[in-house]
Tab-separated table of C-alpha atoms in Angstrom:
chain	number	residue	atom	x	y	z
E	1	UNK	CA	-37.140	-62.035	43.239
E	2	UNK	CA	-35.099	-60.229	40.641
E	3	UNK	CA	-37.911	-60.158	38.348
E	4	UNK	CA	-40.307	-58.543	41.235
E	5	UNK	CA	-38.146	-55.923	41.908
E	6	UNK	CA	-38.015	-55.564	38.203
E	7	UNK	CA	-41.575	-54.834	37.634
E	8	UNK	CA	-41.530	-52.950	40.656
E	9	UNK	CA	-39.035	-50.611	39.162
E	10	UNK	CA	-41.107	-50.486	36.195
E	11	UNK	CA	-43.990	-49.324	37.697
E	12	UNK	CA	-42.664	-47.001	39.670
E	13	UNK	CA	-41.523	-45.189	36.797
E	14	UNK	CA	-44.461	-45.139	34.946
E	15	UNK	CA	-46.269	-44.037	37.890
E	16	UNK	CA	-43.767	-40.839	38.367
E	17	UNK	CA	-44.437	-40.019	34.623
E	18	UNK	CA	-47.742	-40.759	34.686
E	19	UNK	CA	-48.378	-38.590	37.907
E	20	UNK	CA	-45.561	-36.175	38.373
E	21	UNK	CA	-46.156	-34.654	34.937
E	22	UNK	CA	-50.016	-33.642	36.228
E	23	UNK	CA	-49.384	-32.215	39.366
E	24	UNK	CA	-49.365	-28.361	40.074
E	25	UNK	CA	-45.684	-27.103	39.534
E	26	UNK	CA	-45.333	-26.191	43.152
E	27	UNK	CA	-46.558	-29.439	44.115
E	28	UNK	CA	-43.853	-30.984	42.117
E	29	UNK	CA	-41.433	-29.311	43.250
E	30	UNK	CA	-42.391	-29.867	46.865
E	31	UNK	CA	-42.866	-33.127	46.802
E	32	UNK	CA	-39.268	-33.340	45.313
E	33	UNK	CA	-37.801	-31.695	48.163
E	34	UNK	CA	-39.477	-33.906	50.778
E	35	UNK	CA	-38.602	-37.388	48.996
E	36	UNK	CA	-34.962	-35.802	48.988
E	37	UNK	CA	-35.233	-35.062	52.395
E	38	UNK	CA	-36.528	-38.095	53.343
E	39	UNK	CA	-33.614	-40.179	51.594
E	40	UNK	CA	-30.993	-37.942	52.742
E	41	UNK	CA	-32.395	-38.629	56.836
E	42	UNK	CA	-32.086	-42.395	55.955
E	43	UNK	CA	-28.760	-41.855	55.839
E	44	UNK	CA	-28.564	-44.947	53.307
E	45	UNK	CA	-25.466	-46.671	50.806
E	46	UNK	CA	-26.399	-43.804	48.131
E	47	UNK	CA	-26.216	-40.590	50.407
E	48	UNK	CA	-23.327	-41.680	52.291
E	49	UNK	CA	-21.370	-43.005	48.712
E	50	UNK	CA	-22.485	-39.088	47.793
E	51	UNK	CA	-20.604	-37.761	50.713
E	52	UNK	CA	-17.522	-40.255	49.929
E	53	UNK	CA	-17.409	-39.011	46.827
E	54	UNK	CA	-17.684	-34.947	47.953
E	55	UNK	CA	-15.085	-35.638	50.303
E	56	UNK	CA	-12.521	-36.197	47.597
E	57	UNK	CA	-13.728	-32.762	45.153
E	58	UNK	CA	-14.447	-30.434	48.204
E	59	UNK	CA	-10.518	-29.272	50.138
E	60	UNK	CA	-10.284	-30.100	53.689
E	61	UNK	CA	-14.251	-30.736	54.226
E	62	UNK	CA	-15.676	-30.827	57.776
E	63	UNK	CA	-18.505	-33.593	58.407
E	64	UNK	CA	-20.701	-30.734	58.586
E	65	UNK	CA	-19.816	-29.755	55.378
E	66	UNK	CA	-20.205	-32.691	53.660
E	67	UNK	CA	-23.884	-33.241	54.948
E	68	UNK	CA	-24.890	-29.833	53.906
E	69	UNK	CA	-23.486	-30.435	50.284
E	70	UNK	CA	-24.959	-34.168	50.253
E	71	UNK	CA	-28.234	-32.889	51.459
E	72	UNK	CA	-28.550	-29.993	48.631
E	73	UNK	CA	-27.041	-32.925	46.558
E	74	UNK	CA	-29.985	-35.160	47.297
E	75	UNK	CA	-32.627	-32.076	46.134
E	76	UNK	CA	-30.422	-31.367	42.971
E	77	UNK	CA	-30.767	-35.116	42.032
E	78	UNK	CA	-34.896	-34.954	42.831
E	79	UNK	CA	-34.980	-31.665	40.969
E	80	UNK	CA	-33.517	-33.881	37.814
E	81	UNK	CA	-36.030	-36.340	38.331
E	82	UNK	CA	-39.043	-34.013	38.480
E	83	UNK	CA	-37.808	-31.592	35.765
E	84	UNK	CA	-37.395	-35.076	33.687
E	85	UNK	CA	-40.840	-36.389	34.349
E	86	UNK	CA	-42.224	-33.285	33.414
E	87	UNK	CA	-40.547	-32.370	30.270
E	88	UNK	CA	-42.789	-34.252	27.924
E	89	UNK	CA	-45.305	-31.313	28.778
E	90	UNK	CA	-43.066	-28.273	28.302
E	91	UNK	CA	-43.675	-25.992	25.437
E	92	UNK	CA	-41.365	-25.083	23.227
E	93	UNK	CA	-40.731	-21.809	24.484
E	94	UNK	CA	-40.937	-23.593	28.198
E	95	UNK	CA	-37.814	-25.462	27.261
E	96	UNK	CA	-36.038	-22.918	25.400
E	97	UNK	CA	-36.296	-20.479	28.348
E	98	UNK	CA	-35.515	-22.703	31.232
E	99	UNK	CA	-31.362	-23.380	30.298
E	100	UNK	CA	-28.974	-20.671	30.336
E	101	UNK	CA	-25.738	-21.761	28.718
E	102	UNK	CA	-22.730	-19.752	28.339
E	103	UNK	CA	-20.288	-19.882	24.997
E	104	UNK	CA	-22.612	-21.456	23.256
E	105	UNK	CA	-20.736	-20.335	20.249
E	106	UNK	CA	-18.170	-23.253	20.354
E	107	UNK	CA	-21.373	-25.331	19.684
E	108	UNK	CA	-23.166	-23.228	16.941
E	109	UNK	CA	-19.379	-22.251	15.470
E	110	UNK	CA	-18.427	-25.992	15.271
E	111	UNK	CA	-21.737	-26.714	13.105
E	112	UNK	CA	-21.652	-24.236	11.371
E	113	UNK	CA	-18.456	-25.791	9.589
E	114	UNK	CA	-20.081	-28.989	9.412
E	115	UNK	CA	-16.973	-30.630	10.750
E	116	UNK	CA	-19.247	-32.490	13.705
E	117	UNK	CA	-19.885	-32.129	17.350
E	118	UNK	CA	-19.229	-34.092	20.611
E	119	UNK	CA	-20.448	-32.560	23.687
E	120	UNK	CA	-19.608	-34.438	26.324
E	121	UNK	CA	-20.911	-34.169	29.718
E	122	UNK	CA	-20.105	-35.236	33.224
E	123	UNK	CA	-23.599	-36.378	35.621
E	124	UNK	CA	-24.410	-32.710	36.550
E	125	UNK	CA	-28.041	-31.141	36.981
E	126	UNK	CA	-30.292	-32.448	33.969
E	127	UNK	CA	-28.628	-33.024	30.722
E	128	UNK	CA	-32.246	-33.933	29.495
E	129	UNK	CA	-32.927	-30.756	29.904
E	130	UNK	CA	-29.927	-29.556	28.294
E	131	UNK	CA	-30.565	-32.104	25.099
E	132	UNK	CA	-34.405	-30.350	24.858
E	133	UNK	CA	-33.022	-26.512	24.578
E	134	UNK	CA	-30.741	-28.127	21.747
E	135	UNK	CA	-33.588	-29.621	20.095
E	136	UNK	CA	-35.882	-26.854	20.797
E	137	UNK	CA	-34.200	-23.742	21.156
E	138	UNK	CA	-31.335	-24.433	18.379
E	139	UNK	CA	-33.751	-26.748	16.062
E	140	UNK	CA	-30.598	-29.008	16.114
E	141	UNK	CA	-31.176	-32.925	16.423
E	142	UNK	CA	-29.147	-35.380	17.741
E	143	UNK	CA	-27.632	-38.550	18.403
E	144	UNK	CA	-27.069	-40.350	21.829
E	145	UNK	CA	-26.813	-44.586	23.186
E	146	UNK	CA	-28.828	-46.048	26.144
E	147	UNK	CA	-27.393	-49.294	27.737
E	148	UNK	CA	-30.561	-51.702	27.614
E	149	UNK	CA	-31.821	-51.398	31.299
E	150	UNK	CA	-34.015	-54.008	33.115
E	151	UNK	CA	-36.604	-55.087	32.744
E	152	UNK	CA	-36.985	-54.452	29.118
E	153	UNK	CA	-40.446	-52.290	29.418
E	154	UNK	CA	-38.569	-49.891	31.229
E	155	UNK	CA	-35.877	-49.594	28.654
E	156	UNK	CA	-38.518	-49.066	26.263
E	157	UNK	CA	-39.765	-46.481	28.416
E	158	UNK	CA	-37.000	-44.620	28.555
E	159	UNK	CA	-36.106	-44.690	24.868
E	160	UNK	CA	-39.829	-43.457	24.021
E	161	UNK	CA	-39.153	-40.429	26.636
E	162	UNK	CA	-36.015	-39.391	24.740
E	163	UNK	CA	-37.473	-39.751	21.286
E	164	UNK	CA	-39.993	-37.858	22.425
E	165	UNK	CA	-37.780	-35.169	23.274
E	166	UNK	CA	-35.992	-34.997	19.472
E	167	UNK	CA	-33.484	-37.437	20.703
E	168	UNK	CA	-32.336	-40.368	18.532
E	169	UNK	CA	-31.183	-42.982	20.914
E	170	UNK	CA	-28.982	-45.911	20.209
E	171	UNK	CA	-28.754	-48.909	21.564
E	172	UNK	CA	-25.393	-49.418	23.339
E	173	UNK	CA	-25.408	-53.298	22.920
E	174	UNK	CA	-24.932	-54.912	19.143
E	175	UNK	CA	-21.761	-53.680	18.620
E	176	UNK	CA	-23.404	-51.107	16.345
E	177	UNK	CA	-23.529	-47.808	17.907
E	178	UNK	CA	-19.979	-46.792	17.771
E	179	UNK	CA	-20.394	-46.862	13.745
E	180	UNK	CA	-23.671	-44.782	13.622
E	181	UNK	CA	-22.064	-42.206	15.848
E	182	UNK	CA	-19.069	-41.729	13.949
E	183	UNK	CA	-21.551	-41.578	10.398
E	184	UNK	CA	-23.333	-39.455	12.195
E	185	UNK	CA	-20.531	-36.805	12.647
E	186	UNK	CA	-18.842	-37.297	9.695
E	187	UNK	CA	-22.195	-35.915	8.364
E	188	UNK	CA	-21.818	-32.900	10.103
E	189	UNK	CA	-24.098	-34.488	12.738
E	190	UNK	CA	-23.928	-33.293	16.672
E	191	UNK	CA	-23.575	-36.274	18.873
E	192	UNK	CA	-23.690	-35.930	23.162
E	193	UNK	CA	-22.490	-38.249	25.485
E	194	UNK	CA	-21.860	-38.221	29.081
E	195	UNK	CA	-18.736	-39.271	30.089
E	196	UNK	CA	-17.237	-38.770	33.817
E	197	UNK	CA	-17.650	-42.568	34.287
E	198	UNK	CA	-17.117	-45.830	33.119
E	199	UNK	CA	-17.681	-49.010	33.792
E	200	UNK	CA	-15.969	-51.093	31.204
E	201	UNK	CA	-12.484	-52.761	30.715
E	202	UNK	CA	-11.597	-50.400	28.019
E	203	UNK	CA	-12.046	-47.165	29.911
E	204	UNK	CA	-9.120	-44.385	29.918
E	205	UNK	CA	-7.032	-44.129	33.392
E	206	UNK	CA	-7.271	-40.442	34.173
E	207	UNK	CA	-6.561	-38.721	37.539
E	208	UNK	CA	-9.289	-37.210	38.665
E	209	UNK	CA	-9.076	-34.865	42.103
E	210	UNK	CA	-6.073	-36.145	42.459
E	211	UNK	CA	-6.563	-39.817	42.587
E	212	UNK	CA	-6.879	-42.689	39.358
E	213	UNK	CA	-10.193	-43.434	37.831
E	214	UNK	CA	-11.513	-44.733	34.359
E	215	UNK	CA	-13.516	-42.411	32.143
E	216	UNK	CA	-14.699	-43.617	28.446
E	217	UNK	CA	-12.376	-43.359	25.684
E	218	UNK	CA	-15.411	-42.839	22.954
E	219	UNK	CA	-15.070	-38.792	23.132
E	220	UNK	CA	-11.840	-39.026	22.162
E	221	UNK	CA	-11.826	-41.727	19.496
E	222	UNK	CA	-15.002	-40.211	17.635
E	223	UNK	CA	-13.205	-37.011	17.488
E	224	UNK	CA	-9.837	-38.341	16.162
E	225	UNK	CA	-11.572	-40.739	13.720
E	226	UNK	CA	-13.693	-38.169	12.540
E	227	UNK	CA	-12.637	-34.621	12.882
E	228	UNK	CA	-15.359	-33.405	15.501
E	229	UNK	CA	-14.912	-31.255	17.574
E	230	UNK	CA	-15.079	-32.073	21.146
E	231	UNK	CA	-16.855	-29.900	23.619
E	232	UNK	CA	-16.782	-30.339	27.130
E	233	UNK	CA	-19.949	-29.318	28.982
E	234	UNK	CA	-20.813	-28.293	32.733
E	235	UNK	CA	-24.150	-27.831	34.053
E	236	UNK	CA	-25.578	-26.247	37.075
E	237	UNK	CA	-28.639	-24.967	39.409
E	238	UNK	CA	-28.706	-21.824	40.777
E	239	UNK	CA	-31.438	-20.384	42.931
E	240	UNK	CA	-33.649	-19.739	40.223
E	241	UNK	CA	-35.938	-22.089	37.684
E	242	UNK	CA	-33.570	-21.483	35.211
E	243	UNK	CA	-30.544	-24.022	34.782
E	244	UNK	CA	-27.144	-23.076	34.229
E	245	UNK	CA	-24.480	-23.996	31.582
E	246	UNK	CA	-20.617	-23.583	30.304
E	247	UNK	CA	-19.464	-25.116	26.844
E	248	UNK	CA	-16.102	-25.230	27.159
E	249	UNK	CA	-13.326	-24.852	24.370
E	250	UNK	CA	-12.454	-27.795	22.641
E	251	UNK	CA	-10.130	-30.514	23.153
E	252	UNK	CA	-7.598	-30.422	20.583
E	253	UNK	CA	-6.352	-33.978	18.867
E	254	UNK	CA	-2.463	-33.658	19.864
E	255	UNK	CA	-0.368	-33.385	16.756
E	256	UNK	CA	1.730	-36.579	17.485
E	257	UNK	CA	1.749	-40.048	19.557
E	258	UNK	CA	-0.062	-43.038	18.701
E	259	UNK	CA	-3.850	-43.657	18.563
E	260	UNK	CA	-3.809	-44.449	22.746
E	261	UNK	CA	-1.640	-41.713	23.840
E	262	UNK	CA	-3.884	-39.122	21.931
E	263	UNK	CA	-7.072	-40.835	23.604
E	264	UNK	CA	-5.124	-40.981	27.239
E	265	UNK	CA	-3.889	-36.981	26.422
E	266	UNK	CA	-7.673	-35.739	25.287
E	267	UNK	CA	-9.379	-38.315	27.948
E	268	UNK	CA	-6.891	-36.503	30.902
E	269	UNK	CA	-7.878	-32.959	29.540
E	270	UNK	CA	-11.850	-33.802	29.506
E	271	UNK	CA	-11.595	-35.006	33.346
E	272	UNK	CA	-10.083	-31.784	33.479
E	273	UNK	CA	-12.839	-29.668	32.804
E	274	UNK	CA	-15.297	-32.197	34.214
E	275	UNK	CA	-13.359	-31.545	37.671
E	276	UNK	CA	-12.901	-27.713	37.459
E	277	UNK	CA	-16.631	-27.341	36.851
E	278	UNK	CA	-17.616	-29.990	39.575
E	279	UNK	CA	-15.422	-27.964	42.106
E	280	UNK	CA	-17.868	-24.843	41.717
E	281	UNK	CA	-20.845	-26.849	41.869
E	282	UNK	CA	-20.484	-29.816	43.988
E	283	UNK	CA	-23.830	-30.037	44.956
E	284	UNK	CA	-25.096	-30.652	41.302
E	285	UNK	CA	-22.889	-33.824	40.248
E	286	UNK	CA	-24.882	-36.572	41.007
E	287	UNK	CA	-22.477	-39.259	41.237
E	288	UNK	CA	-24.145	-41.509	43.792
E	289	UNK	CA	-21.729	-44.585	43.190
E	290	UNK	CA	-18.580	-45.669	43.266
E	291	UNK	CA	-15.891	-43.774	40.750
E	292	UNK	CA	-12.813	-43.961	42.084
E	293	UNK	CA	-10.483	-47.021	41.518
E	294	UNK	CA	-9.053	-47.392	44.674
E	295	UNK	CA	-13.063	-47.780	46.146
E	296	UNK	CA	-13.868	-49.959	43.337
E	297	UNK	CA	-10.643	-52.331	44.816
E	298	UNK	CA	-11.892	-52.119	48.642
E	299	UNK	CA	-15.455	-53.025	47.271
E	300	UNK	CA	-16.860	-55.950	49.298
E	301	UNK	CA	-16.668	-59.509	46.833
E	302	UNK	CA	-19.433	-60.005	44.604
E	303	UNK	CA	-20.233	-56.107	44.532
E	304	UNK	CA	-19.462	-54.125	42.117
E	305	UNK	CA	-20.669	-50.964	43.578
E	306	UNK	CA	-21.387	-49.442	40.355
E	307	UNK	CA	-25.901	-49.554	40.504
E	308	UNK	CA	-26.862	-45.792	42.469
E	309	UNK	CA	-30.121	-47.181	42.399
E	310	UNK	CA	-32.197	-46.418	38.995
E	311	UNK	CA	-31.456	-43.624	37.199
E	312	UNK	CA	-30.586	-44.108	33.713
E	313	UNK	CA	-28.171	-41.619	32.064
E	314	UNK	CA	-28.664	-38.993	29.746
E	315	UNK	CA	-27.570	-38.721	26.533
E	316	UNK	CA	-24.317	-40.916	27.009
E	317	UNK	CA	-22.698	-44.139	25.843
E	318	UNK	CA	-21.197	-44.351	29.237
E	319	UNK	CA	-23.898	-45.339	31.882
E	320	UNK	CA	-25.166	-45.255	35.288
E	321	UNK	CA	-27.738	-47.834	35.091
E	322	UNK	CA	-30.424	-49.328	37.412
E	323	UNK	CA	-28.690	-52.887	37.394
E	324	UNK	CA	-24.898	-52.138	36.312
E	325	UNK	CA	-25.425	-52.591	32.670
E	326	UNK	CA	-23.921	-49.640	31.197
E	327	UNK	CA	-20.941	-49.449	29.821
E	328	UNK	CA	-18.698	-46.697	28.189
């Protein structure tokens, strides 16, 4: 059965890029909207594990609220998926025009002195789309992991997609990556990850709206070990075709404490940012599984509620995978 669904899951994805990528733009981006639509009526684990989640960024929110924000969270998370099947096809000048960051000079500053980059990212709008106006607009390469999803083709799939985009994509699994990211920034390299979740042992308690959860400690190590700097990034849509971005000062290494309380001090500050930018833009954080520890406690046995169905991440050692295999 597993290995059905597999090859289901499979083709279903080649099918989107296959398909999605030929269509009309404005029959993309309807048919979007209705498959959002259509999930969000279900009323299924995902949308109403989306409204859990709002319930806890959004201050005193009335059940009318929260369907309102899950519903335009439901289109935000198509919008992803369509923009993502259909960025293979974009010109150059396509990509370059359609994100509108703001401060971009922490990024082009912090290259500049060939010290190394980190911008790390919580699961907002399309941060495939982001990673293609580096490439693209900044000429800028760089260097991201991918958990190994299932089935295998799929992986394989996915890794081709970002490669395509000017991505180099590590595996997570091998023990290796950590090592070619750090070589990679102690060359002066740029390195994104996104990292509002993780599903490991070795994740960094944080508080997060108020209540403990476990975000990656990679950001933070890379950046001590090497001397990056570490960005924090926000994304958003607006009502336009033209995605929205902040990248945020960086996250100083403290002067003193050990190795941990450094990570836990930078890790605390990231979720931080990561929260002040959700705040404004609920609706685009597309966090459609379990986060918080005291929900991952309550969880039913022999679920681990951490698969929101298949949506690999973006450029991040961190991981939202289709079957629970990524880890920070």
């Amino acid at each position: 059965m597993s290995g059905l669904k597999d090859r289901v899951a499979d083709g279903l994805y080649g099918l989107g890029w296959a398909t999605v990528k030929k269509l009309p733009e404005p029959v993309a981006k309807g048919l979007g909207r209705r498959i959002a639509d259509t999930v969000w009526n279900r009323r299924g684990k995902s949308v109403l594990r989306l409204e859990a989640n709002l319930a806890r960024v959004v201050p005193d929110p009335t059940p009318q609220r929260l369907q309102e924000l899950s519903k335009a969270g439901m289109r935000s998370y198509m919008r992803y998926w369509m923009e993502s099947f259909r960025l293979p096809t974009w010109s150059k000048e396509r990509a370059a025009g359609s994100f509108d960051p703001k401060d971009v000079h922490h990024l082009t500053d912090g290259l500049a002195s060939d010290r190394g980059v980190i911008l790390a990212l919580p699961h907002m709008a399309n941060w495939d789309l982001a990673g293609v106006w580096v490439t693209r607009a900044l000429g800028v390469p760089f260097t991201t992991v991918a958990e190994r999803l299932k089935p295998e083709t799929l992986f394989d799939r996915f890794v081709a997609y970002r490669e395509s985009l000017g991505m180099e994509v590590l595996p997570h699994t091998g023990g290796s990556a950590f090592g070619t990211l750090a070589r990679r920034l102690r060359a002066g390299g740029l390195v994104c990850l996104v990292a509002d979740r993780d599903l490991s042992s070795s994740g960094v308690e944080v508080s997060f709206f108020g209540e403990k959860t476990r975000m990656p400690a990679g950001p933070a190590i890379l950046a001590q070990q090497t001397g990056a700097l570490l960005l924090p990034v926000t994304l958003w849509y607006d009502e336009t075709d033209v995605m929205k971005g902040q990248v945020h000062a960086p996250i100083e290494v403290p002067g003193s404490g050990t190795r941990a309380e450094k990570t836990s001090s930078m890790t605390q500050a990231l979720a931080d940012v990561f929260a002040e930018g959700i705040a404004e833009h609920p609706e685009d954080w597309h966090m459609l599984q379990r986060l918080w520890l005291a929900d991952l406690e309550r969880r039913p046995e022999g679920q681990d509620g951490r698969s929101q169905g298949p949506r690999p991440d973006g450029p991040c050692p961190d991981g939202q995978r289709p079957e629970g295999e990524r880890t920070a």
